[in-house]
PDB file of C-alpha atoms in Angstrom:
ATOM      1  CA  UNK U   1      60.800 126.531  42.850  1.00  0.00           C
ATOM      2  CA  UNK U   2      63.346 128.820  44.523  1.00  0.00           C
ATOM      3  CA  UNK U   3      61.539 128.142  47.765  1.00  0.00           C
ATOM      4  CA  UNK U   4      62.485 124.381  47.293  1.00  0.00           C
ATOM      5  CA  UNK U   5      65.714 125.277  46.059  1.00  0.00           C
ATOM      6  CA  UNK U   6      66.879 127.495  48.995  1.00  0.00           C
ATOM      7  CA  UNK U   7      65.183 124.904  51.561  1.00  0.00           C
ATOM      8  CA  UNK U   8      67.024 121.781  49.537  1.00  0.00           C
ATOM      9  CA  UNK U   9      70.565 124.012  49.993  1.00  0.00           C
ATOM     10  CA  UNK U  10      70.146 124.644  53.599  1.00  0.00           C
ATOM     11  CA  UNK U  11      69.318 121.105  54.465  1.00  0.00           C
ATOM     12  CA  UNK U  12      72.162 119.846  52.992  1.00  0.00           C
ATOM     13  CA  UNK U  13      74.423 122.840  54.647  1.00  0.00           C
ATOM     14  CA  UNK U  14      72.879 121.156  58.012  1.00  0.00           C
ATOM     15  CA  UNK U  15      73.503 117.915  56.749  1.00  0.00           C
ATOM     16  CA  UNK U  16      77.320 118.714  55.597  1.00  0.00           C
ATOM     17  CA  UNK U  17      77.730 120.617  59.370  1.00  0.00           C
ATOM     18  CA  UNK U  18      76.352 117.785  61.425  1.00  0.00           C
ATOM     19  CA  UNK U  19      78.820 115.842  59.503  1.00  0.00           C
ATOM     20  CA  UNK U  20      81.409 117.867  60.115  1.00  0.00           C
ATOM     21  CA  UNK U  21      80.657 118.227  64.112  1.00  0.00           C
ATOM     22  CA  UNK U  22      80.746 114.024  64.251  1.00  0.00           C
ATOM     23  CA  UNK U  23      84.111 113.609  62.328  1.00  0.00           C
ATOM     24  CA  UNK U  24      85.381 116.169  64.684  1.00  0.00           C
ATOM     25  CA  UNK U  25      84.262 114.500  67.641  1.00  0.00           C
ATOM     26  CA  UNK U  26      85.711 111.297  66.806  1.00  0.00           C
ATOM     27  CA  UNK U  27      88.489 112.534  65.767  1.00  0.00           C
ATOM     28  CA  UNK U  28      89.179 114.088  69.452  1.00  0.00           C
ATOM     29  CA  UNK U  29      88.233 110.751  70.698  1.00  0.00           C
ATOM     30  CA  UNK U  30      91.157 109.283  68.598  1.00  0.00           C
ATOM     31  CA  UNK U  31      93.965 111.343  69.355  1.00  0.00           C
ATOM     32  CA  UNK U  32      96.181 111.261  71.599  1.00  0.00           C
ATOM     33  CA  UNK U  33      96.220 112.474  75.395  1.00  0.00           C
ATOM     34  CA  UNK U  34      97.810 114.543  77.376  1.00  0.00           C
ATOM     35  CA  UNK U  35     100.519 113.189  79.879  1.00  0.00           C
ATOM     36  CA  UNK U  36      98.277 114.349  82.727  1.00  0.00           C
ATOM     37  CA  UNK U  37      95.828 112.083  81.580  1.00  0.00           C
ATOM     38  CA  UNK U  38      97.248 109.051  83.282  1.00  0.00           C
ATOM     39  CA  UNK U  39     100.569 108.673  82.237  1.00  0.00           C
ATOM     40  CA  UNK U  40     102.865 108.015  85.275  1.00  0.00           C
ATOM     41  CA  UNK U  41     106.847 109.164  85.145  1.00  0.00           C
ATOM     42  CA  UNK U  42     109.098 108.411  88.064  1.00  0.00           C
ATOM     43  CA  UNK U  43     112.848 109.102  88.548  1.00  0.00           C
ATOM     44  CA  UNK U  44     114.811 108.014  91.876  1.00  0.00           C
ATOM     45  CA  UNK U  45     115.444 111.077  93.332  1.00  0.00           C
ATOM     46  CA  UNK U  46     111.325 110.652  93.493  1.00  0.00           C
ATOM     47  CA  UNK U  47     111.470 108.147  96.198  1.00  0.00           C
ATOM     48  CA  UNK U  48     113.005 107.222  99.696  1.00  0.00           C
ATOM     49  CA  UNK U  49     114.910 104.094 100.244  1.00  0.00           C
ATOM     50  CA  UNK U  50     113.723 101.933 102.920  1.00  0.00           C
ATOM     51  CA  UNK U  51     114.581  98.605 104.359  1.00  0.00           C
ATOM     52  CA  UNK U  52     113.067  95.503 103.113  1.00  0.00           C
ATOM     53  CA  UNK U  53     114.159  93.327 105.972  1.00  0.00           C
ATOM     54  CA  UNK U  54     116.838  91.342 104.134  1.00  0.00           C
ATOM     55  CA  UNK U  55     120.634  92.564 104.913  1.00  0.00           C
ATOM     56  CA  UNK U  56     121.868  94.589 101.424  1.00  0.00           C
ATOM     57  CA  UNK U  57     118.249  95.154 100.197  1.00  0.00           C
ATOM     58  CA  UNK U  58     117.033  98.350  99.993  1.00  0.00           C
ATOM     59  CA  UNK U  59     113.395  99.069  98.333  1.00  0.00           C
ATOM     60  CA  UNK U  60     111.730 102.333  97.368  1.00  0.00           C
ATOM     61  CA  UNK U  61     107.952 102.339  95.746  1.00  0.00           C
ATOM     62  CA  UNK U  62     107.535 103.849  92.176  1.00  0.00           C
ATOM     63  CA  UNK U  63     104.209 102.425  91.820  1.00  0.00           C
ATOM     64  CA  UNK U  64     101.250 100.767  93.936  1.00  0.00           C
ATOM     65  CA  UNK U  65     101.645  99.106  97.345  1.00  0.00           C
ATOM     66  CA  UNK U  66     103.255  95.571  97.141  1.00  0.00           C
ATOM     67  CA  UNK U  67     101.427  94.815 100.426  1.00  0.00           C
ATOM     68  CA  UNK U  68      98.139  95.527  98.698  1.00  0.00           C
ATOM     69  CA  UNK U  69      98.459  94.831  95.322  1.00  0.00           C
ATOM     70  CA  UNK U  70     100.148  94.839  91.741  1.00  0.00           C
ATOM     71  CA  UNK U  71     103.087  97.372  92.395  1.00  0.00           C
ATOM     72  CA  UNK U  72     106.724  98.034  90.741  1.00  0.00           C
ATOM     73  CA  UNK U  73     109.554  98.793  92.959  1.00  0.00           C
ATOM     74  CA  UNK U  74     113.027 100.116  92.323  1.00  0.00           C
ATOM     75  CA  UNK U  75     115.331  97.826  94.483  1.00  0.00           C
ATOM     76  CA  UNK U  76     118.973  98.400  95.621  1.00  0.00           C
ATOM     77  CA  UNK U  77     121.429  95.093  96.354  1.00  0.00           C
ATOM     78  CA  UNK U  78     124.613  95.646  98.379  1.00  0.00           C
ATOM     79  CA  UNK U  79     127.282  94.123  96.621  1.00  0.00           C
ATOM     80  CA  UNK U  80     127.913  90.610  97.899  1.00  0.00           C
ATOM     81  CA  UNK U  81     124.262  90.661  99.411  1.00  0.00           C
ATOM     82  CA  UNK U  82     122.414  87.687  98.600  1.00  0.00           C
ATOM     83  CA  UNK U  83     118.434  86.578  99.108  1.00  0.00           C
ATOM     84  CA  UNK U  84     118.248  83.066  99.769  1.00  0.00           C
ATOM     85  CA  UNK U  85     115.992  80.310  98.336  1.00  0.00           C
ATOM     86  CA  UNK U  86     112.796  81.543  98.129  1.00  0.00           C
ATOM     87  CA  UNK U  87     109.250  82.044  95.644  1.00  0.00           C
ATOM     88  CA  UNK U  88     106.638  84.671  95.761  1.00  0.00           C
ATOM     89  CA  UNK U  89     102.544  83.899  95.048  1.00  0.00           C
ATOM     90  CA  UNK U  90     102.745  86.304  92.068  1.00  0.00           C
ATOM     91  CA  UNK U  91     104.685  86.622  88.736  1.00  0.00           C
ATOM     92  CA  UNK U  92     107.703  88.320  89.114  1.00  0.00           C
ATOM     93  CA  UNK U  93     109.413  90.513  86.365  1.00  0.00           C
ATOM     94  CA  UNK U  94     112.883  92.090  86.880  1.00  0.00           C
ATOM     95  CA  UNK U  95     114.219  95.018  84.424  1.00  0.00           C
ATOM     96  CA  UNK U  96     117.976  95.524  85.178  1.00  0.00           C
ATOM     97  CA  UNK U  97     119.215  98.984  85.754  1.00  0.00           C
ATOM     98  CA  UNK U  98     122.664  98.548  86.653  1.00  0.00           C
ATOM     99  CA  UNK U  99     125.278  95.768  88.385  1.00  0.00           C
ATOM    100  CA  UNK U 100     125.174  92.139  87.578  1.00  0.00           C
ATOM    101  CA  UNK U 101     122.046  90.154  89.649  1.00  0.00           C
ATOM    102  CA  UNK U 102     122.828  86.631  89.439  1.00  0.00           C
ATOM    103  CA  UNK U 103     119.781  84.730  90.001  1.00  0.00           C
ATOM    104  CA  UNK U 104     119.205  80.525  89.793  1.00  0.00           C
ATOM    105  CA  UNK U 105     116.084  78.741  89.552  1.00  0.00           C
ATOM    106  CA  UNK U 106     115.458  75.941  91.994  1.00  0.00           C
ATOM    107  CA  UNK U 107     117.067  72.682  90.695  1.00  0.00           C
ATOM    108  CA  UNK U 108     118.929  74.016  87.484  1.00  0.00           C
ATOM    109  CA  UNK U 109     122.880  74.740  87.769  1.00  0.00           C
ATOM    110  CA  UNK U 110     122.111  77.450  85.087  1.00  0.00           C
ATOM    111  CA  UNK U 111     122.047  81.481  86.450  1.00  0.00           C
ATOM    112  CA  UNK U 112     120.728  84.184  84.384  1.00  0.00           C
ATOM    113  CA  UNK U 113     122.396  87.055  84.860  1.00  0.00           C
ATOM    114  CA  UNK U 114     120.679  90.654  85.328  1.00  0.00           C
ATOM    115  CA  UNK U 115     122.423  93.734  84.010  1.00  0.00           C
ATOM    116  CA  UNK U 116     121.773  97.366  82.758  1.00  0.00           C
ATOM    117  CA  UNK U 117     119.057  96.786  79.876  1.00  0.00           C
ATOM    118  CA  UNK U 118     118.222  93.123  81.271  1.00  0.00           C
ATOM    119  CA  UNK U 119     114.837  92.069  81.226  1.00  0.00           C
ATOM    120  CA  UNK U 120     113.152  89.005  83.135  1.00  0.00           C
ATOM    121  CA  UNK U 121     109.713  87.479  84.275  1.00  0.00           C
ATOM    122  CA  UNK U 122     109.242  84.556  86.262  1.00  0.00           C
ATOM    123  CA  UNK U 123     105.917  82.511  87.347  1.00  0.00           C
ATOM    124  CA  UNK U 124     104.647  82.711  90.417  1.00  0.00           C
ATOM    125  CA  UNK U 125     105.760  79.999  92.902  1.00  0.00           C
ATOM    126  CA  UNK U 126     109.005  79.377  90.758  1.00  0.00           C
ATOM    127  CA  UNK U 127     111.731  78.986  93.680  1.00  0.00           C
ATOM    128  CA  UNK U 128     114.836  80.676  92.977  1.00  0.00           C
ATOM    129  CA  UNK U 129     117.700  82.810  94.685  1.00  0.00           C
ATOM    130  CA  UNK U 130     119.890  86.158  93.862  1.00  0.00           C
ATOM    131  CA  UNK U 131     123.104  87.559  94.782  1.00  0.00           C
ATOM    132  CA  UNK U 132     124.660  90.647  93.754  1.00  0.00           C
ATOM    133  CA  UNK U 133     128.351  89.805  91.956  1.00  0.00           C
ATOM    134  CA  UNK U 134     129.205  93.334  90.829  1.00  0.00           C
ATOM    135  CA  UNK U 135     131.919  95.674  92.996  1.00  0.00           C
ATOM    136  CA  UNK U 136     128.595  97.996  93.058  1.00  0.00           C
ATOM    137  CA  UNK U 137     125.425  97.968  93.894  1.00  0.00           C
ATOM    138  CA  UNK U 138     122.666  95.841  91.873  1.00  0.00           C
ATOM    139  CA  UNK U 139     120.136  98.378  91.036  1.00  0.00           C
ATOM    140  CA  UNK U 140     116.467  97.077  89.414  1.00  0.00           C
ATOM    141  CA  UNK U 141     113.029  97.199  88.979  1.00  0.00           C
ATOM    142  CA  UNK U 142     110.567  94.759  89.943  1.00  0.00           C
ATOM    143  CA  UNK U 143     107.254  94.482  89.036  1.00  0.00           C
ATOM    144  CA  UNK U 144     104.792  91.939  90.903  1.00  0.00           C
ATOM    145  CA  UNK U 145     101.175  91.156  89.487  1.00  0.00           C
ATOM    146  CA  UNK U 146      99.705  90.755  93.261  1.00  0.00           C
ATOM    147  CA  UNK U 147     100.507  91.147  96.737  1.00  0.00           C
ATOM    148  CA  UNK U 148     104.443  90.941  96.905  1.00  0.00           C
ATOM    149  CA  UNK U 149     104.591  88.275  99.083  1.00  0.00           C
ATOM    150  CA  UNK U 150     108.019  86.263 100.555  1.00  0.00           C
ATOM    151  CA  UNK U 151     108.415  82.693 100.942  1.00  0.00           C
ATOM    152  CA  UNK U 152     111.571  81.427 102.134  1.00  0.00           C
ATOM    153  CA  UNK U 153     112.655  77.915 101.886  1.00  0.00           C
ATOM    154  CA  UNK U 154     115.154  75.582 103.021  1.00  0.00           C
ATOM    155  CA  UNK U 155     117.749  73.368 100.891  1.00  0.00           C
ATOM    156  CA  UNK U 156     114.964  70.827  99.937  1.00  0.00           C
ATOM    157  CA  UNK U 157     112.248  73.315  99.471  1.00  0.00           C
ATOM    158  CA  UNK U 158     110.519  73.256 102.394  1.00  0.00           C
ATOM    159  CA  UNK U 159     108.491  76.815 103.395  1.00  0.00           C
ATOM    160  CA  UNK U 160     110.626  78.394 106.238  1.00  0.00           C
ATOM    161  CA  UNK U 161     108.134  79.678 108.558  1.00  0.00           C
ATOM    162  CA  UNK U 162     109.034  83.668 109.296  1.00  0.00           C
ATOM    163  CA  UNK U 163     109.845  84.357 112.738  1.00  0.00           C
ATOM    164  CA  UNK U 164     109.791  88.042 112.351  1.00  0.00           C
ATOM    165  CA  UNK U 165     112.490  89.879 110.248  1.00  0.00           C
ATOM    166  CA  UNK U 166     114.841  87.651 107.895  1.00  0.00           C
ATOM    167  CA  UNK U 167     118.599  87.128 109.739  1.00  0.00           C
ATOM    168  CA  UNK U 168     121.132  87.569 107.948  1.00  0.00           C
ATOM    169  CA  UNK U 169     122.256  84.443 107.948  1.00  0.00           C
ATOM    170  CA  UNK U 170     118.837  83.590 106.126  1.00  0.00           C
ATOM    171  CA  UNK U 171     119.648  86.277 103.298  1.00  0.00           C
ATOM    172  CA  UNK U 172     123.096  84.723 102.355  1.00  0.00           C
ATOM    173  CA  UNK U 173     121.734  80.807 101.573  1.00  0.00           C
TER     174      UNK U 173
END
């Protein structure tokens, strides 16, 4: 009987340890993760400015390749710069950072204004311009879905084929 006894109190020791070992294993499945396990940080002194082929806008990467893919990019608009009439293939979504981004939708006499704590997201192929009103620059991030493609178009809508870089003529419509 003590046989039985002793074997009965070790399998359920076993039992109660396997039981243990599972919970803990979940529970480290559960929690949370370190920042090096994916998270991504960037600040601007992170990146380089480069041109984006528009007079007054300046672009540097935070993440992904808009030429490849889904990307967000930290823009800089010259005050008084302006992007003509114009749509992209993917969604567009615009966090404001600081300066005041005026930007109209094709057909609509309304302009939404982007500022410091702004937030934004437009379709893709929804025409629309911007222009920087603040005395400083417009500062913003952009986030595309897809390849960050540029469309321009002319007062009725029509694609303007690209003949190389943008003029600056074509940047202030």
């Amino acid at each position: 009987m003590r046989k039985i006894a002793l074997l009965m109190a070790s399998c359920l020791l076993a039992a109660a340890w396997a039981h243990e070992k599972e919970a803990a294993k979940a529970q480290s499945k559960s929690a949370a993760k370190p920042a090096s396990a994916g998270a991504k940080y960037w600040n601007t002194d992170q990146g380089k400015w480069s041109d984006s082929g528009m007079a007054g806008v300046h672009t540097m990467s935070v993440s992904g390749d808009p030429a490849k893919g889904p990307s967000v990019q930290y823009l800089k608009v010259d005050p008084g710069a302006a992007v003509g009439w114009h749509w992209h293939t993917p969604a567009e979504t615009l966090m404001g950072d600081s300066g005041t981004l005026e930007v109209q939708m094709w057909k609509s006499e309304n302009t939404v204004k982007i500022t410091s704590g702004s937030y934004g997201k437009m379709p893709g192929h929804m025409i629309h311009k911007a222009k920087c009103i603040s005395n400083e620059p417009c500062t913003l991030y952009l986030e595309s879905s897809g390849i960050f493609d540029f469309h321009a178009v002319d007062d009725k809508g029509n694609e303007i084929k690209p003949t190389g870089k943008m003029s600056k003529a074509e940047t202030k419509k």
